[in-house]
Tab-separated table of C-alpha atoms in Angstrom:
chain	number	residue	atom	x	y	z
N	1	UNK	CA	2.570	-19.856	13.714
N	2	UNK	CA	0.484	-20.542	17.101
N	3	UNK	CA	-2.703	-18.619	16.647
N	4	UNK	CA	-3.888	-16.493	19.837
N	5	UNK	CA	-6.809	-17.709	21.890
N	6	UNK	CA	-7.453	-15.584	24.844
N	7	UNK	CA	-8.872	-11.709	24.671
N	8	UNK	CA	-5.916	-10.833	26.701
N	9	UNK	CA	-3.323	-12.433	24.239
N	10	UNK	CA	-4.870	-10.863	21.279
N	11	UNK	CA	-4.858	-7.189	22.307
N	12	UNK	CA	-1.607	-7.261	24.249
N	13	UNK	CA	0.811	-9.502	22.338
N	14	UNK	CA	2.978	-8.757	19.062
N	15	UNK	CA	5.041	-11.114	16.432
N	16	UNK	CA	8.562	-11.628	17.242
N	17	UNK	CA	10.498	-12.721	14.014
N	18	UNK	CA	14.032	-14.869	14.187
N	19	UNK	CA	15.594	-14.284	10.899
N	20	UNK	CA	12.445	-14.478	8.350
N	21	UNK	CA	10.480	-16.644	10.238
N	22	UNK	CA	7.872	-16.386	13.107
N	23	UNK	CA	9.427	-16.988	16.546
N	24	UNK	CA	7.091	-16.120	19.190
N	25	UNK	CA	4.132	-13.859	20.721
N	26	UNK	CA	5.691	-11.171	22.813
N	27	UNK	CA	3.692	-9.977	25.730
N	28	UNK	CA	3.739	-5.862	26.258
N	29	UNK	CA	3.021	-5.532	29.761
N	30	UNK	CA	1.031	-2.604	30.140
N	31	UNK	CA	-1.023	-3.577	27.554
N	32	UNK	CA	-1.636	-6.782	29.284
N	33	UNK	CA	-2.435	-5.047	32.404
N	34	UNK	CA	-4.812	-2.837	30.361
N	35	UNK	CA	-6.926	-5.446	29.007
N	36	UNK	CA	-7.048	-7.377	32.118
N	37	UNK	CA	-8.522	-4.306	34.114
N	38	UNK	CA	-10.830	-3.878	31.443
N	39	UNK	CA	-12.179	-7.396	31.507
N	40	UNK	CA	-12.251	-7.269	35.277
N	41	UNK	CA	-14.831	-4.080	34.593
N	42	UNK	CA	-16.794	-6.062	32.022
N	43	UNK	CA	-16.345	-10.013	32.833
N	44	UNK	CA	-19.066	-11.336	30.598
N	45	UNK	CA	-17.559	-9.840	27.124
N	46	UNK	CA	-15.359	-12.142	25.432
N	47	UNK	CA	-16.448	-11.422	22.036
N	48	UNK	CA	-13.278	-10.052	19.825
N	49	UNK	CA	-15.771	-8.008	17.842
N	50	UNK	CA	-17.031	-6.094	20.772
N	51	UNK	CA	-13.387	-5.115	22.137
N	52	UNK	CA	-12.423	-3.986	18.678
N	53	UNK	CA	-15.316	-1.476	18.728
N	54	UNK	CA	-14.619	-0.473	22.215
N	55	UNK	CA	-10.790	0.373	21.447
N	56	UNK	CA	-11.522	1.836	17.986
N	57	UNK	CA	-13.855	4.151	19.808
N	58	UNK	CA	-11.545	5.044	22.369
N	59	UNK	CA	-8.702	5.818	19.414
N	60	UNK	CA	-11.244	8.100	18.187
N	61	UNK	CA	-10.869	9.917	21.617
N	62	UNK	CA	-7.601	11.920	21.527
N	63	UNK	CA	-7.356	11.232	25.335
N	64	UNK	CA	-6.815	7.620	25.076
N	65	UNK	CA	-5.611	7.472	21.434
N	66	UNK	CA	-2.103	6.024	21.871
N	67	UNK	CA	-2.939	3.096	24.249
N	68	UNK	CA	-6.042	2.182	21.754
N	69	UNK	CA	-3.700	2.328	18.736
N	70	UNK	CA	-1.593	-0.201	20.811
N	71	UNK	CA	-4.062	-2.588	21.426
N	72	UNK	CA	-5.345	-2.537	18.034
N	73	UNK	CA	-1.937	-2.756	16.456
N	74	UNK	CA	-1.607	-5.863	18.688
N	75	UNK	CA	-5.147	-7.203	17.133
N	76	UNK	CA	-4.130	-6.842	13.827
N	77	UNK	CA	-0.731	-8.529	14.012
N	78	UNK	CA	-2.086	-11.960	12.865
N	79	UNK	CA	-4.051	-10.523	9.473
N	80	UNK	CA	-0.631	-8.431	8.844
N	81	UNK	CA	1.617	-11.721	9.538
N	82	UNK	CA	-0.539	-13.765	7.097
N	83	UNK	CA	-1.066	-11.069	4.128
N	84	UNK	CA	2.732	-10.437	4.244
N	85	UNK	CA	3.430	-14.035	4.014
N	86	UNK	CA	1.369	-14.152	0.740
N	87	UNK	CA	2.425	-11.083	-0.903
N	88	UNK	CA	5.813	-11.886	-0.167
N	89	UNK	CA	5.643	-15.070	-1.739
N	90	UNK	CA	4.238	-13.712	-4.913
N	91	UNK	CA	7.337	-11.536	-5.272
N	92	UNK	CA	9.791	-14.323	-5.668
N	93	UNK	CA	12.576	-12.167	-7.293
N	94	UNK	CA	12.041	-9.376	-4.347
N	95	UNK	CA	15.168	-8.974	-1.896
N	96	UNK	CA	12.334	-8.213	0.463
N	97	UNK	CA	11.239	-11.009	2.600
N	98	UNK	CA	8.450	-11.469	5.163
N	99	UNK	CA	9.724	-9.712	8.174
N	100	UNK	CA	10.351	-6.676	5.679
N	101	UNK	CA	6.667	-7.112	4.352
N	102	UNK	CA	5.408	-7.181	8.086
N	103	UNK	CA	6.965	-4.096	8.771
N	104	UNK	CA	5.883	-2.456	5.273
N	105	UNK	CA	2.328	-3.246	6.385
N	106	UNK	CA	2.322	-2.633	10.019
N	107	UNK	CA	3.513	0.897	9.452
N	108	UNK	CA	-0.055	1.330	7.997
N	109	UNK	CA	-2.240	0.870	11.004
N	110	UNK	CA	-3.008	4.449	11.340
N	111	UNK	CA	-4.072	4.756	7.726
N	112	UNK	CA	-6.139	1.753	8.357
N	113	UNK	CA	-7.926	3.424	11.598
N	114	UNK	CA	-8.525	6.581	10.039
N	115	UNK	CA	-10.514	5.229	7.056
N	116	UNK	CA	-11.753	2.368	8.579
N	117	UNK	CA	-15.836	2.501	8.832
N	118	UNK	CA	-17.567	-0.233	11.212
N	119	UNK	CA	-20.850	0.715	9.391
N	120	UNK	CA	-19.431	-0.344	5.884
N	121	UNK	CA	-16.512	-2.394	6.133
N	122	UNK	CA	-17.253	-5.782	7.110
N	123	UNK	CA	-14.730	-6.080	9.965
N	124	UNK	CA	-11.296	-4.376	11.051
N	125	UNK	CA	-9.378	-7.382	9.822
N	126	UNK	CA	-10.778	-7.620	6.596
N	127	UNK	CA	-10.332	-4.065	5.825
N	128	UNK	CA	-7.018	-3.765	7.158
N	129	UNK	CA	-5.898	-6.869	5.119
N	130	UNK	CA	-6.832	-5.008	2.262
N	131	UNK	CA	-4.752	-1.963	2.938
N	132	UNK	CA	-1.889	-4.084	4.294
N	133	UNK	CA	-1.844	-5.988	0.880
N	134	UNK	CA	-1.882	-2.570	-1.185
N	135	UNK	CA	0.843	-0.978	0.746
N	136	UNK	CA	3.099	-3.933	0.439
N	137	UNK	CA	2.480	-4.415	-2.966
N	138	UNK	CA	2.510	-0.657	-4.107
N	139	UNK	CA	6.024	-0.278	-1.961
N	140	UNK	CA	7.740	-3.606	-3.485
N	141	UNK	CA	6.917	-1.867	-7.145
N	142	UNK	CA	8.187	1.520	-6.023
N	143	UNK	CA	11.273	0.229	-4.622
N	144	UNK	CA	12.105	-2.208	-7.483
N	145	UNK	CA	11.649	0.990	-9.602
N	146	UNK	CA	13.813	3.125	-7.334
N	147	UNK	CA	16.509	0.168	-7.096
N	148	UNK	CA	17.025	-0.312	-11.088
N	149	UNK	CA	17.383	3.776	-11.858
N	150	UNK	CA	20.269	5.867	-11.379
N	151	UNK	CA	19.689	9.142	-9.929
N	152	UNK	CA	19.726	10.606	-13.392
N	153	UNK	CA	17.236	8.120	-14.644
N	154	UNK	CA	15.010	8.452	-11.799
N	155	UNK	CA	14.869	12.401	-11.980
N	156	UNK	CA	13.680	11.853	-15.759
N	157	UNK	CA	11.061	9.405	-14.711
N	158	UNK	CA	9.822	11.600	-11.821
N	159	UNK	CA	6.488	13.785	-12.434
N	160	UNK	CA	6.843	16.988	-11.001
N	161	UNK	CA	3.868	16.222	-8.562
N	162	UNK	CA	5.974	13.392	-7.267
N	163	UNK	CA	9.163	15.682	-6.915
N	164	UNK	CA	7.224	18.291	-5.023
N	165	UNK	CA	5.884	15.836	-2.529
N	166	UNK	CA	9.112	14.206	-1.993
N	167	UNK	CA	11.049	17.639	-1.536
N	168	UNK	CA	8.096	18.540	0.868
N	169	UNK	CA	8.438	15.210	2.600
N	170	UNK	CA	11.992	15.934	3.175
N	171	UNK	CA	11.153	19.316	4.805
N	172	UNK	CA	12.361	21.829	2.391
N	173	UNK	CA	11.350	25.262	2.430
N	174	UNK	CA	8.637	26.513	-0.585
N	175	UNK	CA	11.789	28.745	-1.745
N	176	UNK	CA	14.249	25.711	-2.076
N	177	UNK	CA	11.943	23.676	-3.285
N	178	UNK	CA	10.981	26.397	-6.270
N	179	UNK	CA	14.310	26.447	-7.004
N	180	UNK	CA	15.106	22.596	-7.216
N	181	UNK	CA	11.959	22.454	-9.446
N	182	UNK	CA	13.632	24.949	-11.525
N	183	UNK	CA	16.805	23.294	-12.003
N	184	UNK	CA	15.208	20.081	-12.702
N	185	UNK	CA	12.875	21.647	-15.439
N	186	UNK	CA	16.031	22.588	-16.892
N	187	UNK	CA	17.541	19.248	-16.487
N	188	UNK	CA	14.147	17.657	-18.128
N	189	UNK	CA	14.570	20.080	-21.104
N	190	UNK	CA	18.184	19.991	-21.894
N	191	UNK	CA	19.605	16.810	-21.049
N	192	UNK	CA	18.585	14.372	-23.990
N	193	UNK	CA	19.935	10.769	-23.386
N	194	UNK	CA	21.733	9.480	-26.423
N	195	UNK	CA	20.182	5.907	-25.881
N	196	UNK	CA	16.404	6.427	-25.534
N	197	UNK	CA	15.683	2.889	-24.646
N	198	UNK	CA	17.862	2.957	-21.695
N	199	UNK	CA	16.511	5.789	-19.473
N	200	UNK	CA	16.857	4.123	-16.232
N	201	UNK	CA	20.514	3.888	-16.126
N	202	UNK	CA	21.408	7.207	-17.343
N	203	UNK	CA	24.790	8.507	-16.606
N	204	UNK	CA	25.466	12.120	-15.592
N	205	UNK	CA	25.159	15.028	-18.020
N	206	UNK	CA	28.585	15.872	-19.560
N	207	UNK	CA	29.767	19.429	-18.597
N	208	UNK	CA	28.232	21.322	-21.605
N	209	UNK	CA	24.848	19.907	-20.579
N	210	UNK	CA	25.481	21.324	-16.905
N	211	UNK	CA	26.564	24.896	-18.467
N	212	UNK	CA	23.286	24.649	-20.689
N	213	UNK	CA	21.239	23.953	-17.616
N	214	UNK	CA	22.791	26.894	-15.720
N	215	UNK	CA	22.081	29.297	-18.358
N	216	UNK	CA	18.631	28.072	-18.761
N	217	UNK	CA	18.301	28.251	-14.873
N	218	UNK	CA	19.757	31.745	-14.331
N	219	UNK	CA	17.822	33.116	-17.256
N	220	UNK	CA	14.272	32.201	-15.093
N	221	UNK	CA	15.553	33.771	-11.611
N	222	UNK	CA	17.286	36.531	-10.400
N	223	UNK	CA	19.270	34.484	-7.859
N	224	UNK	CA	21.713	32.658	-9.971
N	225	UNK	CA	23.685	29.391	-9.324
N	226	UNK	CA	26.606	27.787	-11.271
N	227	UNK	CA	26.526	24.251	-12.748
N	228	UNK	CA	28.510	22.617	-9.649
N	229	UNK	CA	25.484	23.816	-7.595
N	230	UNK	CA	22.612	22.812	-9.855
N	231	UNK	CA	24.113	19.419	-9.819
N	232	UNK	CA	24.197	19.186	-6.006
N	233	UNK	CA	20.464	20.225	-5.607
N	234	UNK	CA	19.413	17.643	-8.362
N	235	UNK	CA	21.174	14.859	-6.486
N	236	UNK	CA	19.627	15.809	-3.277
N	237	UNK	CA	16.253	16.005	-5.034
N	238	UNK	CA	16.979	12.257	-6.114
N	239	UNK	CA	17.913	11.248	-3.071
N	240	UNK	CA	14.526	12.955	-1.703
N	241	UNK	CA	12.565	11.076	-4.332
N	242	UNK	CA	14.246	7.798	-3.458
N	243	UNK	CA	13.715	8.332	0.307
N	244	UNK	CA	9.949	9.325	-0.387
N	245	UNK	CA	9.466	5.942	-2.757
N	246	UNK	CA	11.451	3.805	-0.347
N	247	UNK	CA	10.691	5.106	3.191
N	248	UNK	CA	12.144	2.949	6.374
N	249	UNK	CA	9.095	1.812	8.010
N	250	UNK	CA	9.119	2.210	11.752
N	251	UNK	CA	8.305	-0.800	13.525
N	252	UNK	CA	5.015	-0.619	15.462
N	253	UNK	CA	5.467	-4.210	16.963
N	254	UNK	CA	8.781	-3.596	19.086
N	255	UNK	CA	7.584	-4.251	22.910
N	256	UNK	CA	7.317	-1.273	24.792
N	257	UNK	CA	9.621	-2.184	27.433
N	258	UNK	CA	9.576	-2.953	31.182
N	259	UNK	CA	7.328	-1.622	33.608
N	260	UNK	CA	8.689	1.718	34.554
N	261	UNK	CA	7.365	5.107	33.441
N	262	UNK	CA	3.872	6.557	33.052
N	263	UNK	CA	0.748	4.386	32.808
N	264	UNK	CA	-1.237	5.025	29.972
N	265	UNK	CA	-4.186	3.352	31.387
N	266	UNK	CA	-4.400	5.657	34.410
N	267	UNK	CA	-5.514	8.143	31.915
N	268	UNK	CA	-8.313	6.456	30.734
N	269	UNK	CA	-11.796	8.749	30.503
N	270	UNK	CA	-14.290	7.222	32.659
N	271	UNK	CA	-17.010	6.981	30.064
N	272	UNK	CA	-17.019	2.980	29.958
N	273	UNK	CA	-20.448	2.420	30.987
N	274	UNK	CA	-22.074	4.724	28.303
N	275	UNK	CA	-19.382	3.298	25.852
N	276	UNK	CA	-20.304	-0.302	26.474
N	277	UNK	CA	-24.048	0.437	26.161
N	278	UNK	CA	-23.372	1.964	22.697
N	279	UNK	CA	-21.269	-0.876	21.336
N	280	UNK	CA	-23.591	-3.540	22.494
N	281	UNK	CA	-27.059	-2.030	21.082
N	282	UNK	CA	-28.696	-4.952	19.718
N	283	UNK	CA	-30.506	-2.873	17.060
N	284	UNK	CA	-27.166	-1.832	15.745
N	285	UNK	CA	-25.674	-5.266	15.295
N	286	UNK	CA	-28.586	-6.888	14.041
N	287	UNK	CA	-28.865	-3.666	11.190
N	288	UNK	CA	-25.401	-4.123	10.279
N	289	UNK	CA	-25.629	-7.955	9.949
N	290	UNK	CA	-28.688	-7.343	7.562
N	291	UNK	CA	-27.128	-4.932	5.513
N	292	UNK	CA	-24.005	-6.827	5.111
N	293	UNK	CA	-26.041	-9.971	3.930
N	294	UNK	CA	-27.910	-7.928	1.605
N	295	UNK	CA	-24.747	-6.418	0.007
N	296	UNK	CA	-23.584	-10.165	-0.478
N	297	UNK	CA	-26.726	-10.771	-2.412
N	298	UNK	CA	-26.658	-7.660	-4.649
N	299	UNK	CA	-23.068	-8.334	-5.681
N	300	UNK	CA	-23.327	-11.942	-6.044
N	301	UNK	CA	-26.292	-11.557	-8.090
N	302	UNK	CA	-24.357	-9.106	-10.113
N	303	UNK	CA	-21.459	-11.164	-10.950
N	304	UNK	CA	-23.812	-14.038	-11.926
N	305	UNK	CA	-25.190	-11.810	-14.521
N	306	UNK	CA	-21.688	-10.869	-16.192
N	307	UNK	CA	-20.490	-12.507	-19.315
N	308	UNK	CA	-18.924	-15.856	-18.826
N	309	UNK	CA	-15.315	-14.715	-19.912
N	310	UNK	CA	-15.403	-11.578	-17.481
N	311	UNK	CA	-16.513	-14.081	-14.496
N	312	UNK	CA	-13.533	-16.302	-15.610
N	313	UNK	CA	-11.229	-13.191	-15.446
N	314	UNK	CA	-12.296	-12.081	-12.008
N	315	UNK	CA	-11.561	-15.766	-10.706
N	316	UNK	CA	-8.241	-15.702	-12.090
N	317	UNK	CA	-7.545	-11.971	-11.078
N	318	UNK	CA	-8.711	-12.454	-7.468
N	319	UNK	CA	-8.704	-15.927	-6.844
N	320	UNK	CA	-5.564	-17.080	-8.479
N	321	UNK	CA	-3.915	-13.780	-8.055
N	322	UNK	CA	-2.547	-13.779	-11.830
N	323	UNK	CA	-1.644	-10.590	-12.886
N	324	UNK	CA	-3.118	-8.880	-16.301
N	325	UNK	CA	-0.253	-10.249	-18.534
N	326	UNK	CA	-0.711	-13.711	-17.128
N	327	UNK	CA	-4.550	-13.611	-17.644
N	328	UNK	CA	-4.198	-12.549	-21.308
N	329	UNK	CA	-1.999	-15.252	-21.870
N	330	UNK	CA	-4.082	-17.913	-20.269
N	331	UNK	CA	-7.221	-16.866	-22.135
N	332	UNK	CA	-5.110	-16.074	-25.403
N	333	UNK	CA	-6.334	-12.340	-25.602
N	334	UNK	CA	-4.658	-8.708	-25.293
N	335	UNK	CA	-3.613	-7.471	-21.901
N	336	UNK	CA	-5.916	-4.334	-22.761
N	337	UNK	CA	-8.981	-6.362	-23.236
N	338	UNK	CA	-8.456	-7.926	-19.851
N	339	UNK	CA	-7.672	-4.678	-18.171
N	340	UNK	CA	-10.952	-3.232	-20.011
N	341	UNK	CA	-13.206	-6.284	-18.809
N	342	UNK	CA	-11.940	-5.929	-15.065
N	343	UNK	CA	-12.652	-2.210	-15.142
N	344	UNK	CA	-16.224	-3.187	-16.947
N	345	UNK	CA	-17.113	-5.597	-14.040
N	346	UNK	CA	-16.010	-3.035	-11.519
N	347	UNK	CA	-18.228	-0.601	-13.005
N	348	UNK	CA	-21.159	-3.041	-13.078
N	349	UNK	CA	-20.931	-3.800	-9.515
N	350	UNK	CA	-20.363	-0.306	-8.215
N	351	UNK	CA	-23.358	0.772	-10.081
N	352	UNK	CA	-25.377	-2.242	-8.343
N	353	UNK	CA	-24.088	-1.473	-5.058
N	354	UNK	CA	-24.912	2.396	-5.609
N	355	UNK	CA	-28.426	1.487	-6.488
N	356	UNK	CA	-28.999	-0.806	-3.490
N	357	UNK	CA	-27.723	2.044	-1.143
N	358	UNK	CA	-30.232	4.412	-3.027
N	359	UNK	CA	-33.063	2.093	-2.967
N	360	UNK	CA	-32.683	0.405	0.398
N	361	UNK	CA	-30.694	3.105	2.563
N	362	UNK	CA	-32.318	6.455	0.855
N	363	UNK	CA	-29.042	8.150	0.754
N	364	UNK	CA	-27.962	10.473	-1.704
N	365	UNK	CA	-24.753	9.507	-3.724
N	366	UNK	CA	-21.512	11.810	-3.539
N	367	UNK	CA	-18.063	11.365	-4.824
N	368	UNK	CA	-16.967	10.638	-1.272
N	369	UNK	CA	-19.454	7.867	-0.784
N	370	UNK	CA	-18.731	6.087	-3.996
N	371	UNK	CA	-15.179	6.392	-3.304
N	372	UNK	CA	-15.796	4.678	0.178
N	373	UNK	CA	-18.448	2.207	-1.675
N	374	UNK	CA	-15.635	1.392	-4.162
N	375	UNK	CA	-13.241	0.466	-1.291
N	376	UNK	CA	-16.087	-1.863	0.094
N	377	UNK	CA	-16.662	-3.254	-2.840
N	378	UNK	CA	-12.917	-4.293	-3.543
N	379	UNK	CA	-12.796	-5.813	-0.008
N	380	UNK	CA	-15.817	-7.528	-1.004
N	381	UNK	CA	-14.173	-9.152	-3.807
N	382	UNK	CA	-10.877	-10.121	-2.398
N	383	UNK	CA	-13.020	-12.097	0.201
N	384	UNK	CA	-15.708	-13.589	-2.354
N	385	UNK	CA	-12.805	-14.931	-4.247
N	386	UNK	CA	-10.550	-15.980	-1.445
N	387	UNK	CA	-9.980	-20.112	-1.159
N	388	UNK	CA	-11.428	-20.065	2.402
N	389	UNK	CA	-14.532	-18.557	0.830
N	390	UNK	CA	-15.165	-21.306	-1.600
């Protein structure tokens, strides 16, 4: 994959695949004209970081959000590609290849932008890489679970919370969801598998069980239904769960087409000058750099003070990308011991980071702030143990 060099390329081109390999960088003409126009107005600004913040702030303005999101989606193509390549290689038994992982990840751009905080995350690329990796891994795990379950096995393994979310995602009315949940409760209560160890590949309940489910359902509602109707509802519910856990991501990297049509650039608000002054304020940049340096020092010191085995577990988990079972085998300890020590390490690091925030930034800790700090710490660990940082 040939890396992009110019600001124009970085903010206006998209990865194109041929089979499961990178083919070329495809230019979107409207984005190219947009970034060219901006560079003409601000010819001295060739900093990638400047233009990331520039378009991020425009994304926060609803009048220019669509154009800004397209520019930032173009910008994030490279980290998305490399994370997708790395993650797809780790799931060697999966039927989902590099291009599939890329589509799963790039569909998370809106989530990345909503949760990105320039004052807390190191860079948009690093933050996005963490979100992309998590999204791919979680989706592949969910898809594997969905693929190996029959409809009845999936319904038995699904929680009520997930079932409700799935049915809401399918656009069903509250009344219909209530009916489906009632039928599902009857199914869960009355269908007892004959082979407890094979819950994933459950077969259809027999007719007697369906009659019992119908009797249960009708005793709970004033709108009775027969067993064929309940079976139809539960199959629809299983389909909704499967679709919820196994979404088909919309491609955000497809070229938008020719030069015809409405120009989003024409609608850019005339606030460039004030925005530029805000972004390039030297004091803000220096403060951010200083804070990042202090965070690095705080967390590095905290890691150095951990027990030797915990440090080794962190090294294997983040640098070697081993799962907990593999770490347990390598260190000849139990998997739950690995889990506990990972949790302990993260608690120690988060406590160190929280103390630094209170002492240096003089801010009160809230649950939302701790959640945000936990994400920052996780991103920092990924970068700290990455091979390029070694």
